[in-house]
XYZ file of C-alpha atoms in Angstrom:
590
model
C -5.717 -20.714 -26.061
C -6.349 -17.358 -27.968
C -7.522 -15.582 -25.249
C -5.007 -16.553 -22.992
C -2.378 -15.732 -25.723
C -4.635 -12.194 -26.282
C -4.514 -11.674 -22.169
C -0.908 -11.546 -22.081
C -0.017 -9.840 -24.918
C -2.137 -6.858 -22.919
C -0.011 -7.341 -20.289
C 3.402 -7.394 -21.712
C 2.567 -4.871 -24.429
C 2.467 -2.059 -21.675
C 6.022 -2.784 -20.005
C 8.833 -0.499 -20.708
C 11.648 -1.760 -23.120
C 14.031 -1.833 -20.265
C 11.623 -4.116 -18.506
C 11.689 -6.984 -20.554
C 15.760 -6.923 -21.385
C 16.411 -6.513 -17.107
C 14.084 -9.830 -16.863
C 15.634 -11.627 -19.086
C 19.203 -10.491 -17.785
C 17.986 -11.091 -14.364
C 17.168 -14.454 -15.108
C 20.232 -15.431 -16.788
C 22.160 -13.937 -13.985
C 20.103 -15.873 -11.355
C 20.600 -18.863 -12.833
C 23.969 -19.096 -14.448
C 26.397 -16.710 -12.304
C 24.508 -16.940 -8.699
C 26.709 -19.939 -7.722
C 29.597 -17.801 -9.106
C 28.882 -14.403 -7.089
C 28.022 -16.349 -3.830
C 31.611 -17.655 -3.820
C 33.235 -14.500 -4.949
C 31.285 -12.206 -1.990
C 32.353 -15.281 0.217
C 36.200 -12.857 -0.093
C 34.351 -9.622 0.112
C 35.163 -7.475 3.635
C 34.056 -4.041 4.241
C 36.744 -1.223 4.200
C 35.069 1.180 6.303
C 32.002 1.877 8.586
C 30.596 5.328 10.279
C 31.961 5.274 14.039
C 29.119 7.143 15.063
C 25.855 6.844 13.894
C 23.290 8.191 16.114
C 19.970 8.066 14.101
C 16.232 9.044 15.287
C 14.611 5.260 16.216
C 12.114 4.435 13.635
C 8.541 3.593 14.573
C 6.881 0.547 13.618
C 3.612 -1.353 13.404
C 1.723 -2.795 16.217
C 1.574 -6.010 15.271
C 5.335 -6.557 15.912
C 5.165 -6.951 19.350
C 3.584 -9.709 19.260
C 6.911 -11.290 17.743
C 8.722 -12.545 20.797
C 12.544 -13.253 19.891
C 13.388 -14.699 23.589
C 10.513 -17.113 22.995
C 10.939 -17.579 19.477
C 7.756 -17.068 18.725
C 6.907 -15.141 15.033
C 4.233 -13.307 14.066
C 3.519 -11.987 10.754
C 0.456 -11.696 8.251
C -1.652 -12.705 11.701
C -0.162 -15.606 11.530
C 2.244 -17.526 14.764
C 4.730 -19.911 14.264
C 6.736 -20.977 17.097
C 9.890 -22.246 16.960
C 12.509 -24.211 18.935
C 15.364 -22.913 16.463
C 14.112 -20.306 13.720
C 13.296 -22.631 10.482
C 14.954 -19.556 7.898
C 13.121 -21.905 5.179
C 10.232 -23.536 6.604
C 8.592 -24.933 3.501
C 4.926 -24.895 5.934
C 4.955 -20.795 5.210
C 3.753 -19.082 2.749
C 6.348 -16.877 0.853
C 5.097 -13.818 2.198
C 5.510 -14.829 5.927
C 9.014 -16.057 5.190
C 9.649 -12.384 3.233
C 8.959 -11.002 6.918
C 10.821 -13.529 8.800
C 13.624 -11.897 6.471
C 13.103 -8.512 6.638
C 14.259 -7.893 10.230
C 11.723 -5.771 11.116
C 11.237 -6.861 14.407
C 14.623 -5.772 15.333
C 13.124 -1.912 15.138
C 10.892 -2.776 18.359
C 14.193 -3.190 19.961
C 15.886 0.313 19.075
C 13.367 1.725 20.996
C 14.353 0.092 24.465
C 18.529 0.037 24.110
C 19.740 -2.872 26.573
C 21.336 -5.886 27.249
C 18.995 -8.350 27.491
C 17.659 -7.044 23.689
C 21.296 -6.722 21.784
C 21.706 -10.371 23.261
C 18.751 -11.705 21.974
C 18.499 -10.472 18.860
C 22.708 -11.007 18.248
C 22.008 -14.674 18.709
C 19.276 -14.725 16.009
C 21.318 -12.450 14.085
C 23.931 -14.867 13.612
C 21.666 -17.695 13.440
C 20.506 -15.939 9.793
C 24.222 -15.276 9.035
C 24.716 -18.841 10.062
C 22.335 -21.052 8.227
C 21.285 -18.530 5.378
C 24.350 -18.974 2.713
C 24.947 -16.410 -0.292
C 22.228 -16.837 -2.406
C 20.380 -19.313 -0.858
C 16.715 -19.160 -0.001
C 13.919 -16.303 0.112
C 16.121 -13.905 2.282
C 18.508 -13.564 -0.587
C 15.794 -12.053 -3.024
C 16.534 -8.507 -3.497
C 12.913 -7.118 -2.024
C 13.974 -8.721 1.266
C 17.534 -8.252 1.119
C 16.738 -4.436 0.787
C 14.778 -4.189 3.784
C 16.838 -6.176 5.859
C 20.027 -4.050 4.735
C 17.818 -0.386 6.045
C 16.823 -2.514 9.198
C 20.330 -3.872 10.017
C 21.569 -0.620 10.389
C 19.173 0.998 12.132
C 19.964 -1.322 14.629
C 23.286 -1.135 14.562
C 23.280 2.277 14.872
C 21.045 1.969 18.292
C 23.033 -0.841 19.515
C 27.062 0.250 18.370
C 28.468 0.548 21.520
C 27.685 -3.149 22.209
C 28.663 -4.048 19.082
C 32.296 -2.157 19.447
C 32.342 -4.041 23.190
C 32.350 -7.354 21.024
C 34.884 -7.254 17.855
C 33.976 -10.991 16.895
C 30.645 -10.141 16.601
C 30.940 -6.604 14.472
C 32.970 -8.228 12.309
C 30.641 -10.967 11.702
C 27.710 -9.069 11.176
C 29.594 -5.874 9.130
C 30.803 -8.348 6.960
C 27.591 -10.265 6.139
C 25.949 -7.004 6.069
C 28.631 -5.660 3.289
C 28.138 -8.561 1.792
C 24.551 -8.632 1.172
C 24.915 -4.881 -0.430
C 27.196 -6.350 -2.907
C 24.914 -9.109 -3.918
C 22.045 -6.447 -4.269
C 24.237 -4.748 -6.708
C 23.991 -7.595 -9.022
C 20.383 -7.821 -8.910
C 18.686 -4.900 -8.530
C 15.183 -5.118 -9.897
C 15.008 -3.232 -12.829
C 11.952 -5.905 -14.416
C 9.475 -5.214 -11.903
C 10.487 -1.237 -10.743
C 8.092 0.515 -8.936
C 8.332 -0.200 -5.187
C 10.852 -2.903 -5.788
C 13.388 -0.834 -7.598
C 12.693 1.725 -4.708
C 13.646 -0.498 -2.061
C 16.629 -1.704 -3.855
C 18.119 1.736 -4.293
C 17.297 3.075 -0.994
C 19.312 0.294 0.439
C 22.134 0.888 -2.045
C 22.041 4.301 -0.800
C 22.231 4.004 2.775
C 24.777 1.776 3.146
C 26.589 3.186 1.093
C 26.570 6.117 3.225
C 26.860 3.044 6.012
C 29.837 1.753 4.666
C 31.410 5.468 2.990
C 31.142 3.528 -0.112
C 31.422 6.655 -2.697
C 30.301 4.279 -5.681
C 27.465 3.185 -3.702
C 26.430 6.634 -2.877
C 26.558 8.221 -6.614
C 24.769 5.373 -7.726
C 22.318 5.125 -5.509
C 21.679 8.962 -4.875
C 21.418 8.996 -8.662
C 18.879 5.852 -9.218
C 17.410 7.323 -6.333
C 16.464 10.909 -7.819
C 15.118 9.199 -10.548
C 12.849 6.955 -8.788
C 11.467 10.039 -6.700
C 10.807 12.101 -10.079
C 9.142 9.668 -11.353
C 7.212 7.651 -8.744
C 5.953 10.442 -6.569
C 2.977 12.492 -8.206
C 3.213 16.606 -7.996
C 0.301 15.976 -5.775
C 2.439 14.110 -3.381
C 1.141 10.704 -3.886
C 2.986 7.842 -4.578
C 2.119 6.526 -8.390
C 0.772 3.218 -7.054
C -2.077 5.168 -5.470
C -2.036 2.797 -2.483
C -2.080 4.517 0.602
C -0.192 1.537 2.533
C 2.655 1.546 0.114
C 2.659 5.438 0.425
C 3.134 5.236 3.771
C 6.257 2.564 3.259
C 7.908 4.696 0.544
C 7.691 7.780 2.578
C 9.266 5.997 5.512
C 12.328 4.907 3.074
C 12.737 8.581 2.513
C 12.963 9.268 5.737
C 15.697 6.623 6.556
C 17.706 8.078 4.210
C 17.152 11.858 5.555
C 18.165 10.162 9.006
C 21.299 9.074 8.161
C 22.661 11.798 5.875
C 21.314 14.089 9.038
C 23.249 12.014 11.430
C 26.646 11.889 9.315
C 26.487 15.157 9.243
C 26.125 16.276 12.710
C 28.271 12.841 14.083
C 30.575 12.134 11.748
C 33.266 13.628 9.614
C 32.675 11.399 6.655
C 31.049 12.371 3.163
C 26.656 12.536 3.158
C 24.390 14.024 1.236
C 24.706 17.747 0.072
C 22.785 20.355 2.649
C 20.598 20.804 -1.033
C 20.124 17.028 -1.759
C 18.722 16.719 1.753
C 16.419 19.959 1.647
C 14.856 18.382 -1.254
C 14.101 15.038 -0.103
C 12.377 17.123 3.204
C 10.350 19.070 1.213
C 9.309 16.122 -0.569
C 8.283 14.034 2.753
C 5.931 17.477 3.499
C 4.014 17.266 0.435
C 4.169 13.377 1.111
C 2.925 13.656 4.875
C 0.461 16.466 3.836
C -1.311 13.506 1.440
C -1.316 10.774 4.175
C -3.241 13.044 6.639
C -5.997 13.446 4.001
C -5.933 9.872 2.949
C -6.075 8.633 7.048
C -9.743 8.043 8.409
C -10.421 9.501 11.900
C -9.750 6.334 13.636
C -5.963 7.185 12.835
C -5.461 4.985 10.079
C -4.902 4.688 6.114
C -7.646 4.425 3.462
C -7.874 0.853 2.013
C -7.684 1.907 -1.252
C -5.483 0.010 -3.886
C -3.532 -3.340 -2.617
C -3.303 -1.623 1.060
C -3.860 -3.321 4.884
C -3.487 -2.250 7.730
C -0.692 -3.088 10.302
C 1.754 -3.389 7.701
C 2.972 -0.038 7.345
C 3.095 2.251 10.963
C 0.340 4.706 11.051
C 0.588 7.853 9.739
C 0.612 9.650 13.131
C 4.068 7.310 14.104
C 5.347 8.748 10.792
C 4.005 12.050 11.264
C 6.137 12.009 14.790
C 9.299 10.168 13.069
C 9.531 12.944 9.726
C 9.186 15.889 13.118
C 12.542 13.879 15.090
C 14.590 14.140 11.726
C 13.078 17.128 10.152
C 11.562 19.208 12.576
C 8.528 19.569 10.133
C 5.234 19.727 13.022
C 3.603 16.574 13.381
C 0.053 16.005 12.003
C -3.024 15.600 13.722
C -6.441 15.096 12.486
C -8.517 18.270 12.584
C -11.243 19.293 10.189
C -9.891 20.175 7.271
C -11.477 21.950 3.759
C -12.113 19.085 0.906
C -8.633 18.690 -1.067
C -9.171 17.212 -4.491
C -5.057 15.002 -4.959
C -5.258 15.669 -8.850
C -2.434 13.566 -10.063
C -3.599 10.509 -7.984
C -7.537 11.090 -8.332
C -8.648 11.312 -4.794
C -10.987 13.488 -2.944
C -11.570 13.782 0.490
C -13.353 15.665 2.437
C -13.083 15.686 6.506
C -16.448 17.513 8.068
C -16.841 17.267 11.873
C -19.180 15.089 11.725
C -17.812 12.509 9.099
C -14.752 11.470 6.807
C -15.383 10.694 2.809
C -12.868 9.637 0.023
C -13.318 8.806 -3.355
C -11.028 7.147 -5.696
C -11.239 9.137 -9.304
C -7.585 8.746 -10.833
C -5.627 5.730 -12.817
C -6.218 2.609 -11.583
C -2.056 2.092 -11.381
C 0.603 2.189 -13.232
C 0.239 0.734 -16.690
C 3.483 -1.073 -16.764
C 3.669 -2.205 -13.621
C -0.283 -3.146 -12.210
C 0.853 -5.490 -9.585
C -1.100 -3.415 -6.789
C -4.216 -3.072 -9.178
C -7.645 -3.447 -8.033
C -11.074 -2.362 -9.973
C -11.557 0.412 -7.787
C -12.552 3.740 -10.044
C -15.054 5.537 -8.413
C -14.751 3.207 -4.843
C -15.388 5.491 -1.906
C -14.577 4.938 1.796
C -16.919 7.247 4.677
C -16.264 7.034 8.654
C -18.921 8.807 10.560
C -17.077 10.220 14.191
C -13.769 8.011 14.448
C -16.179 4.692 13.028
C -15.682 3.500 9.371
C -18.996 2.201 7.895
C -18.881 1.998 4.536
C -15.278 0.038 3.705
C -13.578 -1.184 1.071
C -13.079 -4.911 0.794
C -9.292 -5.272 1.285
C -6.017 -6.740 -0.098
C -7.188 -10.445 0.111
C -3.493 -11.935 -0.550
C -0.628 -12.195 -2.199
C -1.123 -15.555 -3.254
C -2.660 -17.551 -6.436
C -6.361 -17.776 -4.702
C -10.034 -17.036 -5.015
C -10.017 -14.672 -2.005
C -7.290 -12.593 -4.553
C -9.051 -12.412 -7.225
C -12.408 -11.488 -5.272
C -10.434 -8.779 -3.966
C -9.189 -7.385 -6.720
C -12.347 -7.545 -8.462
C -15.178 -4.430 -9.146
C -17.498 -6.621 -6.717
C -15.399 -5.671 -3.552
C -15.512 -2.118 -4.142
C -17.916 0.674 -3.671
C -18.692 1.562 -7.368
C -21.309 0.320 -10.146
C -21.571 -2.832 -11.463
C -22.775 -3.168 -15.406
C -23.616 -6.000 -17.439
C -21.601 -8.263 -14.924
C -18.075 -5.888 -16.407
C -15.115 -5.880 -14.579
C -12.715 -2.232 -14.643
C -9.526 -4.044 -15.997
C -8.899 -7.848 -17.030
C -6.994 -9.170 -13.909
C -5.648 -12.037 -13.668
C -2.855 -14.108 -11.940
C -1.913 -12.592 -8.433
C 0.027 -9.173 -10.187
C -1.367 -9.214 -13.562
C -3.864 -6.933 -15.419
C -4.045 -6.642 -19.147
C -6.464 -3.985 -20.285
C -8.191 -1.436 -17.667
C -10.615 1.653 -18.480
C -9.983 5.084 -18.026
C -11.173 8.276 -16.120
C -12.670 11.228 -17.933
C -13.557 14.486 -16.823
C -13.141 14.070 -12.963
C -13.153 17.504 -11.069
C -14.182 19.147 -7.652
C -15.880 22.198 -7.608
C -17.237 24.250 -4.409
C -20.975 25.162 -5.044
C -24.177 26.911 -3.150
C -25.124 24.110 -1.577
C -21.563 22.268 -1.045
C -19.242 20.639 -2.839
C -19.588 18.803 -6.600
C -17.314 15.701 -7.566
C -18.086 14.155 -10.865
C -16.362 11.717 -13.215
C -17.008 9.145 -15.866
C -15.349 6.400 -17.629
C -15.910 4.261 -20.767
C -16.115 0.625 -20.436
C -15.336 -0.995 -24.016
C -13.719 -4.355 -22.757
C -16.770 -6.191 -24.208
C -17.518 -4.235 -26.712
C -21.160 -5.919 -26.577
C -21.946 -4.933 -23.361
C -19.849 -1.370 -23.494
C -21.138 1.706 -21.236
C -20.146 5.095 -19.755
C -20.676 5.419 -16.250
C -21.220 8.704 -14.910
C -20.670 9.550 -11.410
C -21.524 12.788 -9.207
C -21.547 13.396 -5.688
C -22.960 15.945 -4.112
C -21.056 16.817 -0.297
C -21.726 18.907 2.683
C -21.342 19.173 5.996
C -24.523 16.728 7.006
C -24.759 14.370 3.664
C -23.206 12.664 0.533
C -25.969 12.063 -2.396
C -24.464 9.986 -5.065
C -25.967 9.563 -8.165
C -24.995 7.095 -11.168
C -25.937 7.382 -14.689
C -25.618 4.889 -17.184
C -25.106 4.812 -21.192
C -25.578 1.994 -22.373
C -26.878 0.466 -25.310
C -27.998 -3.540 -23.585
C -28.981 -3.568 -20.393
C -28.227 -7.072 -18.732
C -27.961 -5.859 -14.872
C -27.079 -2.832 -13.164
C -25.791 -2.845 -9.871
C -24.686 -0.278 -7.025
C -22.308 -1.838 -4.094
C -21.747 -0.501 -0.837
C -19.770 -2.633 1.410
C -20.310 -2.286 5.219
C -18.386 -2.939 8.136
C -18.733 -6.286 9.397
C -19.732 -4.761 12.735
C -22.410 -3.126 11.869
C -26.097 -3.801 13.084
C -28.386 -3.721 10.051
C -32.358 -2.706 10.132
C -33.279 -2.467 6.450
C -36.803 -1.599 5.022
C -37.910 -0.878 1.646
C -36.407 2.403 1.178
C -33.080 2.878 4.031
C -31.079 1.389 6.069
C -29.708 1.948 9.244
C -26.328 1.150 10.136
C -25.442 1.770 13.726
C -22.115 0.343 15.484
C -20.858 1.616 19.013
C -23.910 3.472 19.589
C -23.821 5.605 16.756
C -26.180 5.088 13.427
C -26.055 6.231 9.997
C -28.920 6.133 7.391
C -28.662 5.026 3.557
C -31.565 6.154 1.740
C -33.125 5.735 -1.499
C -36.605 5.912 -3.092
C -38.042 2.305 -3.412
C -39.753 3.654 -6.250
C -36.944 3.355 -8.542
C -34.383 1.233 -6.834
C -34.584 -2.456 -5.066
C -32.284 -3.411 -2.339
C -30.841 -6.281 -1.710
C -27.976 -7.873 1.286
C -25.368 -9.945 0.257
C -22.916 -11.451 2.364
C -19.150 -10.718 1.432
C -15.722 -10.423 3.174
C -13.191 -8.002 4.782
C -9.322 -7.835 4.641
C -8.477 -4.985 6.701
C -4.932 -7.093 7.246
C -3.181 -9.935 5.759
C -4.588 -12.681 7.104
C -7.466 -11.233 8.840
C -10.757 -12.551 6.968
C -14.185 -11.347 8.895
C -17.248 -11.664 6.690
C -19.466 -8.690 6.156
C -22.263 -7.281 4.179
C -22.660 -5.613 1.184
C -26.109 -3.457 0.141
C -26.926 -4.040 -3.611
C -29.155 -1.686 -5.371
C -30.949 -2.186 -8.529
C -32.952 -0.238 -10.939
C -36.535 -1.019 -10.560
C -38.191 0.203 -13.209
C -37.330 -2.045 -16.760
C -34.570 0.009 -18.545
C -33.875 2.660 -16.099
C -30.324 4.203 -16.346
C -30.115 6.542 -13.300
C -29.414 5.017 -9.473
C -29.482 7.383 -6.785
C -29.067 7.254 -2.660
C -28.112 9.256 0.501
C -25.340 8.354 3.392
C -26.490 10.828 6.253
C -26.191 10.256 10.313
C -29.215 9.219 11.752
C -29.467 13.227 13.114
C -29.615 14.670 9.337
C -32.083 12.075 8.525
C -34.636 14.702 7.535
C -32.278 17.056 5.699
C -31.089 14.127 3.335
C -34.277 12.914 2.126
C -35.152 16.728 0.851
C -31.903 16.078 -1.108
C -32.788 12.650 -1.869
C -36.323 13.499 -3.373
C -34.982 16.808 -5.113
C -32.305 14.754 -7.320
C -34.559 11.974 -7.865
C -36.768 13.797 -9.471
C -34.553 15.054 -12.182
C -33.199 11.766 -12.256
C -36.115 9.358 -13.705
C -36.158 9.204 -17.100
């Protein structure tokens, strides 16, 4: 009980004062005033809406095509459910699946092909939602799904406004429901959660304010939106939760705001954001696109650091094309780029002709909102050509399960485990107590390539405390990774390397050959210094997609040895890699 109370204290002491206040305020409002709010909103009607709105079609992840509204076959998180009539409150589904049901993102593919059939099936689903989701009831009326739904409904309306205007009954039903959802959201903005939740709330309020020409919503929304951009977007362009998936979602949200603001200026006499505000947002999206370009593997998808999963946000290239359509900025591609070190978010990335390598040297997350934090400091990902070889284990899920705990554990990342210690006190689904902090992280050009280095001091358990220093030497052919452990009491040191599940593996005493799709890379070490073992693990690149994989575990062969060293290289440069390894190991052994 005492340990539990300490853990709770170590979690809550980092919260902002306003989070504690608004959590209590939110609970009181949701318990006592929800019914009153619902009764009041039934009398609310919209006053005005944009008559002509020509917005660019928003991209969507490919898995949305697996949802078929005509057959009521719904596909979210790699799980299908076919309905005769959609059950909006289906108790057999997990919360995140139901959230996706209420987001209405599955309307986005219909905006790319505007026709009678798509409008008819969408209007049927929209009417059914309005009829069967009374104000304030169920998952669909929680602030986060409301926020996403508001934006998706407006995007759908923009694509099909001529159809709506030819059906006045449906238009009034739709717009009144949408208006009431926005009013309801204004009562339940998530100031207690902050981070990406608050961003989505204020983005929805701002977009809806522009759509309905409600100046009070625009003024409040823009003030909050600016505040969140200043806080959440780091100077290097990264989102402060340091998750490429959430970064992509936030970037899309900013582009949605620019999308409607530009459309109003071009096609409507109503008020919009100022040219200066639009220019500032465009500059922000440019920085964020630059960051996302580097955080993308050669296969065109994001790296899976922190709580990231594939096929939630659209691919980076799709986002770049959306940005280009709205702002005129050139869409990105994936050429070879000079190495970059994003000092604020902590990532260092090299994109050489043959391989891609990204390492995380930044804060584990946002101290007052650590819900998407993983123990992944100094973890990395590696692709050769267009194939991922060394991977992050993935997001797991958003449920209180063993898989969720393991996915966030240091054992699921390509870092070092000393004396069995985690890098953070992770508990529940989104909770974190104390955690380690990176120190002296840098990346510099040298005669032999690039040198990256950093360290951290893990004192979560004083009896097992240690200092871990990791050094990388990167050139166009190979990556050398050297770890130095400064520890008083050694019980166990493990260096972990997680392999893609498609790997065909051949292992000897001093090397591991990994082949995928006719490409082969090697991991080399010296058998006089390290012992190697393959262990079964898992890979969850998408929600609901769990694959069996293996990880290589390297441990010091010599008792009390505190240094570990290995090299990653493609087959054609193996001789060069061996020389690099020998030269460094001779200096590393105590």
